[in-house]
Short mmCIF file of C-alpha atoms and ligand atoms in Angstrom, two decimals:
data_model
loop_
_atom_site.label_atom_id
_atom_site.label_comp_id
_atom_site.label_asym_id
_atom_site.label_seq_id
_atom_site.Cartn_x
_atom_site.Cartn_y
_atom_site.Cartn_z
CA UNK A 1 -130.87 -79.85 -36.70
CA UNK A 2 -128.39 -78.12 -34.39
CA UNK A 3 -126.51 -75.05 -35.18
CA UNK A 4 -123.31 -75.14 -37.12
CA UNK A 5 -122.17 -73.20 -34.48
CA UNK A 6 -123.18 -72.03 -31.44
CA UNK A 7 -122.01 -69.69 -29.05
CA UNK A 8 -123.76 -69.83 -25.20
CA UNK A 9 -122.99 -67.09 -23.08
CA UNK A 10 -119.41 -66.98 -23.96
CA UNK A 11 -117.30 -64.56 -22.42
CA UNK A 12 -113.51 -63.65 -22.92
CA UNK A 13 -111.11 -62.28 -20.45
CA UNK A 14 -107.51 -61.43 -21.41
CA UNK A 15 -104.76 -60.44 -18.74
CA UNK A 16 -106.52 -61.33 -15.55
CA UNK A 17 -109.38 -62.00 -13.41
CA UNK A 18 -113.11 -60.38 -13.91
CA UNK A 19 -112.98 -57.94 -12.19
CA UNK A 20 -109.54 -57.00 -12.07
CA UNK A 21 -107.78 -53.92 -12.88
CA UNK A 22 -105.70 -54.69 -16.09
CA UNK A 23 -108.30 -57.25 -17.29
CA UNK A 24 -109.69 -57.02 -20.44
CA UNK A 25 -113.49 -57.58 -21.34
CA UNK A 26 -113.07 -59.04 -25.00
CA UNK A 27 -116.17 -60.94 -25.07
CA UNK A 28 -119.11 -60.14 -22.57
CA UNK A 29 -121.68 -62.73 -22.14
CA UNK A 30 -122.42 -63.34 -25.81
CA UNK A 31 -125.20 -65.78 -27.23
CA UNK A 32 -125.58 -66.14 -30.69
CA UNK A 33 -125.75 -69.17 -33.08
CA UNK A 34 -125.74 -69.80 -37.34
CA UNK A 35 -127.42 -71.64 -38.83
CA UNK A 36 -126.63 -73.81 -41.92
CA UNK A 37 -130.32 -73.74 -43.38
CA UNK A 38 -129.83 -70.31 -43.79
CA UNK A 39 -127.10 -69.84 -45.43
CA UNK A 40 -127.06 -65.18 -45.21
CA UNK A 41 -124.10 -63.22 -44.75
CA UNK A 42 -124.27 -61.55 -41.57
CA UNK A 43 -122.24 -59.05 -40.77
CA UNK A 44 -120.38 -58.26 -36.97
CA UNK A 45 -119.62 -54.56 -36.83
CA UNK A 46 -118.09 -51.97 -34.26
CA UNK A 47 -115.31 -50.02 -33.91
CA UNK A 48 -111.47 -51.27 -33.39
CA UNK A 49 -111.47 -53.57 -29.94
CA UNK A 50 -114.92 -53.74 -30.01
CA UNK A 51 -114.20 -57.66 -29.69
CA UNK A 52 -114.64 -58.84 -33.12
CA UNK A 53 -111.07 -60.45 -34.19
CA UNK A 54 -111.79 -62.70 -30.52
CA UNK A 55 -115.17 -63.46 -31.42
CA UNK A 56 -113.11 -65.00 -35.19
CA UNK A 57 -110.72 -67.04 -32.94
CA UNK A 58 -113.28 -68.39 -30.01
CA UNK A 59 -115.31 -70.11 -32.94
CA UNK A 60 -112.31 -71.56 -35.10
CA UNK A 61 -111.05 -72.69 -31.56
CA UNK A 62 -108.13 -70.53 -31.46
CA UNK A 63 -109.04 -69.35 -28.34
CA UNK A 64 -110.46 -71.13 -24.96
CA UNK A 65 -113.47 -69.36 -23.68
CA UNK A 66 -113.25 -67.85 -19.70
CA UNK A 67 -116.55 -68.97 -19.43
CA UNK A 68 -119.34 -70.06 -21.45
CA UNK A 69 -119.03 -72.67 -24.46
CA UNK A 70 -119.26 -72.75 -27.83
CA UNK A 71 -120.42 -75.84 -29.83
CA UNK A 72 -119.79 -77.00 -33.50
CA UNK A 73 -123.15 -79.07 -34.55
CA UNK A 74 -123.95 -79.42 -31.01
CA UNK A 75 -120.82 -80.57 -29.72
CA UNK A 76 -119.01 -78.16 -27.09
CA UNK A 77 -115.07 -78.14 -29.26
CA UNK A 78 -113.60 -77.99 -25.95
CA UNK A 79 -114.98 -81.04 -24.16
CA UNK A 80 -112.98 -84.51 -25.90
CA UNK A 81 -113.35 -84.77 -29.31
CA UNK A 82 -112.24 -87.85 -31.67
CA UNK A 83 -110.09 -87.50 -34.63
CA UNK A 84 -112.68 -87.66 -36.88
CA UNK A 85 -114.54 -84.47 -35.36
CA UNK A 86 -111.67 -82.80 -34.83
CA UNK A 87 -110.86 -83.05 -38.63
CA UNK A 88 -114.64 -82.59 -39.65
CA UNK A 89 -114.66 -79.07 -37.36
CA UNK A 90 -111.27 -77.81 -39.01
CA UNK A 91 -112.55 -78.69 -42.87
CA UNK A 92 -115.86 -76.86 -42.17
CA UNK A 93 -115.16 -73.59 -40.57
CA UNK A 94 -112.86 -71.68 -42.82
CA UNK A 95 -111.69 -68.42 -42.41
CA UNK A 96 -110.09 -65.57 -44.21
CA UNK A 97 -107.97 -63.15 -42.08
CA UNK A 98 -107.40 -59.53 -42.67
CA UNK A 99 -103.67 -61.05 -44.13
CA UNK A 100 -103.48 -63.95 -44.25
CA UNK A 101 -99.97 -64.38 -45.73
CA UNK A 102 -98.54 -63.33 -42.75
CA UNK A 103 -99.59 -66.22 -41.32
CA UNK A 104 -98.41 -68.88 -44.20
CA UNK A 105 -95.11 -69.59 -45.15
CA UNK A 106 -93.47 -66.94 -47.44
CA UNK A 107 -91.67 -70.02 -49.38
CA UNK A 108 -94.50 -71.27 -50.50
CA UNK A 109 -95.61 -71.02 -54.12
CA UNK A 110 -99.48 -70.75 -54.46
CA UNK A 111 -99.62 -74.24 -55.44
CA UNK A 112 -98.48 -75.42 -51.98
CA UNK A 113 -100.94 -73.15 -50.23
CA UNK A 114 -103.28 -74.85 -52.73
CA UNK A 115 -102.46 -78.84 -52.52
CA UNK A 116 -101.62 -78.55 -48.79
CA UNK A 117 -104.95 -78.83 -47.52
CA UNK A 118 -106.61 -80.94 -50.33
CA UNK A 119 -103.45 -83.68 -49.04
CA UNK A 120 -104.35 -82.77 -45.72
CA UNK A 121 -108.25 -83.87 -45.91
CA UNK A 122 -108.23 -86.29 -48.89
CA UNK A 123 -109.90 -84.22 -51.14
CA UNK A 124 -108.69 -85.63 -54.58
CA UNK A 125 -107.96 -88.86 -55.37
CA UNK A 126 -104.81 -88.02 -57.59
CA UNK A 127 -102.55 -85.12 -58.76
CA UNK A 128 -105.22 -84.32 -61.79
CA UNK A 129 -108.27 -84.64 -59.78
CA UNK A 130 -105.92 -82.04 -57.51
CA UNK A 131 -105.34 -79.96 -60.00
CA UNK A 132 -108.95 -79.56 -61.41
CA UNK A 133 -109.62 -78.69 -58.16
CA UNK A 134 -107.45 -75.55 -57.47
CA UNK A 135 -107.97 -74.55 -60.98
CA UNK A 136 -111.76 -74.10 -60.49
CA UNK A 137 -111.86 -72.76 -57.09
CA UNK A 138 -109.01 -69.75 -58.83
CA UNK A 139 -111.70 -69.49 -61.28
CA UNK A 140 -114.28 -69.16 -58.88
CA UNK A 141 -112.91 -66.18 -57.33
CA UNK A 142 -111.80 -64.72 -60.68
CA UNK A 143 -107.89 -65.33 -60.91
CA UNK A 144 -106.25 -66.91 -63.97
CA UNK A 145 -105.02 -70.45 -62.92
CA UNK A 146 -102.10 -70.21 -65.02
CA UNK A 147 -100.92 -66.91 -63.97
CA UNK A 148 -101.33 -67.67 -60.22
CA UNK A 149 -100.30 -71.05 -59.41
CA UNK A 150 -96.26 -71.00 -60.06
CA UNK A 151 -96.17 -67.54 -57.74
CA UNK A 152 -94.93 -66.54 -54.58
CA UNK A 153 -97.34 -64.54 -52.20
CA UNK A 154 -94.57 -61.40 -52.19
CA UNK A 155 -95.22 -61.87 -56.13
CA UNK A 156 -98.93 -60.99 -55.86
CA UNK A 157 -100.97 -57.78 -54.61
CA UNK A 158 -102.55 -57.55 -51.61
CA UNK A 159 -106.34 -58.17 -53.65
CA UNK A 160 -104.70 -61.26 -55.30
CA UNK A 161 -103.71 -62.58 -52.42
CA UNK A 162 -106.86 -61.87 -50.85
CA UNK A 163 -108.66 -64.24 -53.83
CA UNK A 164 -106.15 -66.95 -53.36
CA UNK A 165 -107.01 -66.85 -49.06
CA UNK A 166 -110.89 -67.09 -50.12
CA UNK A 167 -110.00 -69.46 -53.34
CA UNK A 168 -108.00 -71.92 -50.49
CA UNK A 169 -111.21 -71.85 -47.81
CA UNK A 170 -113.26 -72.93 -50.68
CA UNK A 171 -111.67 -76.10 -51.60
CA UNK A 172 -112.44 -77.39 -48.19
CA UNK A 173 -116.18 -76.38 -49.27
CA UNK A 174 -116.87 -75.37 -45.79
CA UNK A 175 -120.50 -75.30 -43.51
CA UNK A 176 -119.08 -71.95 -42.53
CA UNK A 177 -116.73 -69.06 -43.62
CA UNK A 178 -115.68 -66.23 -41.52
CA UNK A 179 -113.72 -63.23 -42.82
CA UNK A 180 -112.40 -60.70 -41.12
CA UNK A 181 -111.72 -57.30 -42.33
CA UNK A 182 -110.93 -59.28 -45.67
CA UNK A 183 -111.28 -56.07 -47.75
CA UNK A 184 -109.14 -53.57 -45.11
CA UNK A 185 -105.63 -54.43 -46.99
CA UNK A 186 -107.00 -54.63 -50.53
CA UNK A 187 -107.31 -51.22 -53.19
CA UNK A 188 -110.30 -49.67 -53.05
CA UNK A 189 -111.26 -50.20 -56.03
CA UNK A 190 -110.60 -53.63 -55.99
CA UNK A 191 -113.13 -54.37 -53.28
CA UNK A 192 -116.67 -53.54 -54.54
CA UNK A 193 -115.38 -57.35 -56.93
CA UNK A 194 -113.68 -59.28 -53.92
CA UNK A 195 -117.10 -58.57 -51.93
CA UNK A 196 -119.15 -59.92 -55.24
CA UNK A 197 -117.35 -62.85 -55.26
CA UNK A 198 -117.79 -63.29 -51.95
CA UNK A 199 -121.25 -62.81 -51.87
CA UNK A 200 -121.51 -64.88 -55.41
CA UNK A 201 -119.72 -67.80 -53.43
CA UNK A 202 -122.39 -67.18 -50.13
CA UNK A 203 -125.24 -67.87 -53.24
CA UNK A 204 -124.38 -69.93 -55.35
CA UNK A 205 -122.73 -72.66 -52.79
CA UNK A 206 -124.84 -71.69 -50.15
CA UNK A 207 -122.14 -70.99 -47.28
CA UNK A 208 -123.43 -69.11 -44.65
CA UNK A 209 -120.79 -66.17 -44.03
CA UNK A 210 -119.88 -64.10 -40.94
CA UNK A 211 -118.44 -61.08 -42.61
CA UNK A 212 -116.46 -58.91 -39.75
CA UNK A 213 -115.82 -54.90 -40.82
CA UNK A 214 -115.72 -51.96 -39.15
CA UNK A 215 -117.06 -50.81 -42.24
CA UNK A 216 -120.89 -50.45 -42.79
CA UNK A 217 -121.15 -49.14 -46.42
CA UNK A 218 -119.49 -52.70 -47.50
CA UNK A 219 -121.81 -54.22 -44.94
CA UNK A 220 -124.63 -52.55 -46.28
CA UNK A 221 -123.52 -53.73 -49.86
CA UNK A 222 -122.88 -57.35 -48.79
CA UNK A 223 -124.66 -58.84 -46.14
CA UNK A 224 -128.35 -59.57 -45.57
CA UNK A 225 -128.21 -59.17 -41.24
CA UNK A 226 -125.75 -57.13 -39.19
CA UNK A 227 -124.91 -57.70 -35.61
CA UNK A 228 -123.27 -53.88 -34.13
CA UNK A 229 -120.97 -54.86 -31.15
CA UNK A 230 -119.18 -52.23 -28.87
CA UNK A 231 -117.27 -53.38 -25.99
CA UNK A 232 -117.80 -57.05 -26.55
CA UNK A 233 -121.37 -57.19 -26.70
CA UNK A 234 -124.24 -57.09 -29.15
CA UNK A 235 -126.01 -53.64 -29.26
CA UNK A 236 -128.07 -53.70 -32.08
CA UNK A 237 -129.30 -56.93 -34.29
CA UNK A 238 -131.18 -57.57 -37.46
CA UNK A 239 -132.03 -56.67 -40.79
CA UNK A 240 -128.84 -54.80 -42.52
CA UNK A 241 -130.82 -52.79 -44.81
CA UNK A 242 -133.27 -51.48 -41.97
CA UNK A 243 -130.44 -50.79 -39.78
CA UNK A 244 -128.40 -48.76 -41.78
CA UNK A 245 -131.20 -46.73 -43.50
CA UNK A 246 -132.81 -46.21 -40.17
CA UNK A 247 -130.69 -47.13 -36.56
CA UNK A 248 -132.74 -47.60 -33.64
CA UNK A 249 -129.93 -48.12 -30.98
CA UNK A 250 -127.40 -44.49 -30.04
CA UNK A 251 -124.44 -46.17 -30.85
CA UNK A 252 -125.12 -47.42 -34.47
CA UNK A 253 -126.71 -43.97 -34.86
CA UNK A 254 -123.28 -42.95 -33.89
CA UNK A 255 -121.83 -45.09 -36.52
CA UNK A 256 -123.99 -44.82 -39.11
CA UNK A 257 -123.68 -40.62 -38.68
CA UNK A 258 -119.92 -41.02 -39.39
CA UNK A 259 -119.99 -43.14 -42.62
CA UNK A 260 -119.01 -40.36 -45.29
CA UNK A 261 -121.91 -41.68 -47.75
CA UNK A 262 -120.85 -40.00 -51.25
CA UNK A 263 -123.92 -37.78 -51.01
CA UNK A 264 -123.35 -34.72 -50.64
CA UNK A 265 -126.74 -33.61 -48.38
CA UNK A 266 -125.35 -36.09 -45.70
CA UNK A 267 -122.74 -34.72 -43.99
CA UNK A 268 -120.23 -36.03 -42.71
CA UNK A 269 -120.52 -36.96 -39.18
CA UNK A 270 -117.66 -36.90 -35.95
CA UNK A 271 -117.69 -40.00 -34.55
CA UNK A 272 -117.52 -38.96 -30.68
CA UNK A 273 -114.39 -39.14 -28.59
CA UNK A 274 -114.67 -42.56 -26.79
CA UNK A 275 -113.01 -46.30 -26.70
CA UNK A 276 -114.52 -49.54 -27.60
CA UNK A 277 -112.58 -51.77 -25.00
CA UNK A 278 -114.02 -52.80 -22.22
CA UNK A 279 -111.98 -53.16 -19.20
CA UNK A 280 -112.12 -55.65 -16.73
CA UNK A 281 -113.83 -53.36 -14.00
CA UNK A 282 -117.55 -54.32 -14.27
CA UNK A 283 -119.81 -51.21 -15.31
CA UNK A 284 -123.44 -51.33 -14.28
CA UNK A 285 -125.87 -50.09 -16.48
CA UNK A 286 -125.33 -49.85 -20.36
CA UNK A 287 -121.93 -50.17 -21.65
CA UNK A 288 -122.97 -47.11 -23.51
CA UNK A 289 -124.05 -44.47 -21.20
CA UNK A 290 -121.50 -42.94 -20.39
CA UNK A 291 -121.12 -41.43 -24.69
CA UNK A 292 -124.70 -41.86 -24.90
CA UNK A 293 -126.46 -38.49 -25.95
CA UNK A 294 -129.92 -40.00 -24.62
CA UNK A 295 -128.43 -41.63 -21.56
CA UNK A 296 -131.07 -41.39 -18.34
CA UNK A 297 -131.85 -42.63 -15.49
CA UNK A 298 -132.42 -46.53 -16.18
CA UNK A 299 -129.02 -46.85 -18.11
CA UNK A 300 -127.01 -46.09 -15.53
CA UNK A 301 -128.81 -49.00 -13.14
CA UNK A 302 -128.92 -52.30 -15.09
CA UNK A 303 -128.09 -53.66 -18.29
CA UNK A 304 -130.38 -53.25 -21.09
CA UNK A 305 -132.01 -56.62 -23.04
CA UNK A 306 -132.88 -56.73 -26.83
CA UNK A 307 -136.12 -55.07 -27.30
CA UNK A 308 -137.62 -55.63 -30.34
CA UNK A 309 -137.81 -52.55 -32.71
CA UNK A 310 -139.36 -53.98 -35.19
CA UNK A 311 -140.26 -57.48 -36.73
CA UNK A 312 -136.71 -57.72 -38.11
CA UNK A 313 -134.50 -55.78 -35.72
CA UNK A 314 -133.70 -55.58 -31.96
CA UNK A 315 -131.92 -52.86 -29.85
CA UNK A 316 -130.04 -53.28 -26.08
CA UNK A 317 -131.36 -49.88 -24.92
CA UNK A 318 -133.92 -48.96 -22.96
CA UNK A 319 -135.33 -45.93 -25.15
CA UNK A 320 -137.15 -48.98 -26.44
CA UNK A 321 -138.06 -50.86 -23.09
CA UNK A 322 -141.79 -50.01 -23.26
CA UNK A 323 -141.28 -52.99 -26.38
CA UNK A 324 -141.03 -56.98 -26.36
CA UNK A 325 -138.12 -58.29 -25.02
CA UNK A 326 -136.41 -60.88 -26.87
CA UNK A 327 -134.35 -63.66 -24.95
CA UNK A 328 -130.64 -63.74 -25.47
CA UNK A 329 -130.59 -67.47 -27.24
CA UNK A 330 -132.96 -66.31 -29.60
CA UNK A 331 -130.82 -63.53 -31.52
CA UNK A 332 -130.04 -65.97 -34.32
CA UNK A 333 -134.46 -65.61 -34.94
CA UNK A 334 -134.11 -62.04 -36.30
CA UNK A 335 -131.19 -63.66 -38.30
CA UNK A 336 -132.90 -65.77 -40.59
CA UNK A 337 -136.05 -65.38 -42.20
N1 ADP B 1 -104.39 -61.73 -27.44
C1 ADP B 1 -104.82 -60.67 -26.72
N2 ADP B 1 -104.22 -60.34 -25.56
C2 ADP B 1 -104.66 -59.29 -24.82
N3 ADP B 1 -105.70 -58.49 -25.17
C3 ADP B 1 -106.32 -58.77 -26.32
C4 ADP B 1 -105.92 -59.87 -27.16
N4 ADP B 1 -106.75 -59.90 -28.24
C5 ADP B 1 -107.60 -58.89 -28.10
N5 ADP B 1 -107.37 -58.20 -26.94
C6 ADP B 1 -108.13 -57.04 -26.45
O1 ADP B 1 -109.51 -57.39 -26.50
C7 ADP B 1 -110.30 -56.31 -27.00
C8 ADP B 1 -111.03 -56.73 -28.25
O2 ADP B 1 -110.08 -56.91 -29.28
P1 ADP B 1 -110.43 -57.46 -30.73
O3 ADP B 1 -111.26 -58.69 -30.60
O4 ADP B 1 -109.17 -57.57 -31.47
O5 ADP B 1 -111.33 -56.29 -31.31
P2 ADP B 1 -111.67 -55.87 -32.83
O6 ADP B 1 -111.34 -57.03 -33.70
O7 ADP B 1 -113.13 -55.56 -32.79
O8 ADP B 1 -110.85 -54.67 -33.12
C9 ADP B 1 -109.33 -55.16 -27.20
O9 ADP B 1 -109.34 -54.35 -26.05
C10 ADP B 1 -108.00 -55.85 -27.36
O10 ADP B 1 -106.94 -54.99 -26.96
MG1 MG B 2 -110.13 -57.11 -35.40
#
């Protein structure tokens, strides 16, 4: 069976040409598919403008690829697509956005946010079947039906308003959910139980999720496989345990250094000076190198593949180019297991 979705070689250009001065490298060349028979949470990680928010809109079709293509069970979404697909593609990828009531109407009581898109897709065949509906998805993600559904989302904290987002993308029952930074705008001590309901959702209905964070202690916590992007490409793959406990590639060493774990033998790590973004101004070499502590001679000359690191896990660097090289269109292999 093909891919829910798949992205081949997709790259995304904002404010000019490649190659141009003022152009932006969102997306660089990036291959990578899910899978709904394995229904993990993987987790995209890197820094702010490391291209993660574009990677969100290129698969819900927000955004036209500059080149490359992305398909939605093997159909590319921006070739001609009937009614019927159209509507089939917007039930079944769902996504919750770091706020998502700035993008819905203020006026809107939770029960419109609710009923509007189980109208929309003929999800219940009357106002009780309706009803059940949004009750048990507000269970789902722990909210109290009848202290929810008469408010307003100015009414509600951010956390609450967070459950509703997630308790709304589950009604459609969706192939696939992305969420990005869905945790940045809620208390912290309200997250550790939006991320268990997540994950409780990912299990129990078997959803595969992309989880987006800049944040790799609640990627660590939630997702089975991490994908570590910097400047709109994929530097390190695989297993999220693995990676975390033990980084192969400089830059999630980098990252991982800087997470102030609450033990007090690790210390707390400087993240090096540097940007994430990518301009438009093509780099040879590594996209790295240049705040790479163990930069030499063959980063500066040609991009780096995946090597393998281990079974689970695959690095673009060539400290590791004595190793297998894995092919591009087979990251989503290390994915699943
Ligand atoms: N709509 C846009 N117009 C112009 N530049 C954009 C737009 N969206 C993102 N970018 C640029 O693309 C890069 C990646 O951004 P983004 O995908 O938002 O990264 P992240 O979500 O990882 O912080 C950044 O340099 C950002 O400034
Ligand atoms: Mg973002």
């Amino acid at each position: 069976m093909a891919p829910i979705i798949e992205m081949r070689n997709v790259t995304k250009l904002f404010g000019g040409k490649m190659g141009g001065k003022n152009t932006t490298v969102a997306l660089d060349d990036m291959t990578f598919s899910v899978d709904s028979d394995f229904p993990h949470i993987v987790t995209i990680a890197g820094e702010s403008g490391s291209g993660k928010t574009t990677l969100m809109m290129l698969i819900l079709g927000f955004y036209e690829p500059t080149y490359g293509q992305i398909l939605y069970n093997g159909k590319d979404i921006w070739k001609k697509m009937t009614r019927e697909e159209t509507m089939d593609f917007r039930r079944n990828v769902q996504a919750v956005f770091q706020d998502p009531f700035a993008v819905y109407n203020p006026f809107y009581k939770v029960d419109n946010l609710l009923s509007i898109p189980i109208k929309n897709f003929n999800l219940a065949k009357g106002k009780e079947e309706a009803y059940e509906l949004m009750v048990t998805a507000l269970k789902r993600v722990g909210l109290r039906p009848e202290e929810t559904l008469g408010r307003y989302p100015h009414q509600m904290s951010g956390g609450q308003r967070q459950r509703i987002a997630v308790a709304r993308a589950l009604i459609l029952q969706p192939k696939l959910l992305i969420a990005d930074e869905p945790v940045s705008m809620v208390d912290a001590s309200l997250r550790a139980t939006l991320l268990q309901h997540i994950r409780d959702m990912n299990q129990e209905l078997r959803i595969p999720i992309l989880y987006i964070t800049h944040d790799l202690t609640t990627a660590y916590h939630v997702s089975d496989y991490i994908i570590v992007m910097y400047k709109g490409a994929v530097m390190e793959a695989g297993d999220v345990e693995r990676i975390i406990r033990d980084p192969k590639h400089p830059y999630t060493q980098l990252l991982v250094n800087s997470i102030p774990w609450p033990d007090p033998d690790h210390l707390w790590g400087e993240a090096a000076e540097g940007t994430a973004r990518s301009s438009g101004v093509y780099q040879v070499g590594c996209r790295f190198a240049d705040r790479c502590p163990h930069a030499f001679e063959p980063c500066t000359k040609s991009r780096p593949p995946l090597f393998k690191t281990s079974d689970s896990q695959v690095a673009a660097c060539f400290l590791y180019q004595n190793n297998e090289i894995l092919e591009k269109k087979d990251l989503g292999s290390i994915l699943k297991r």
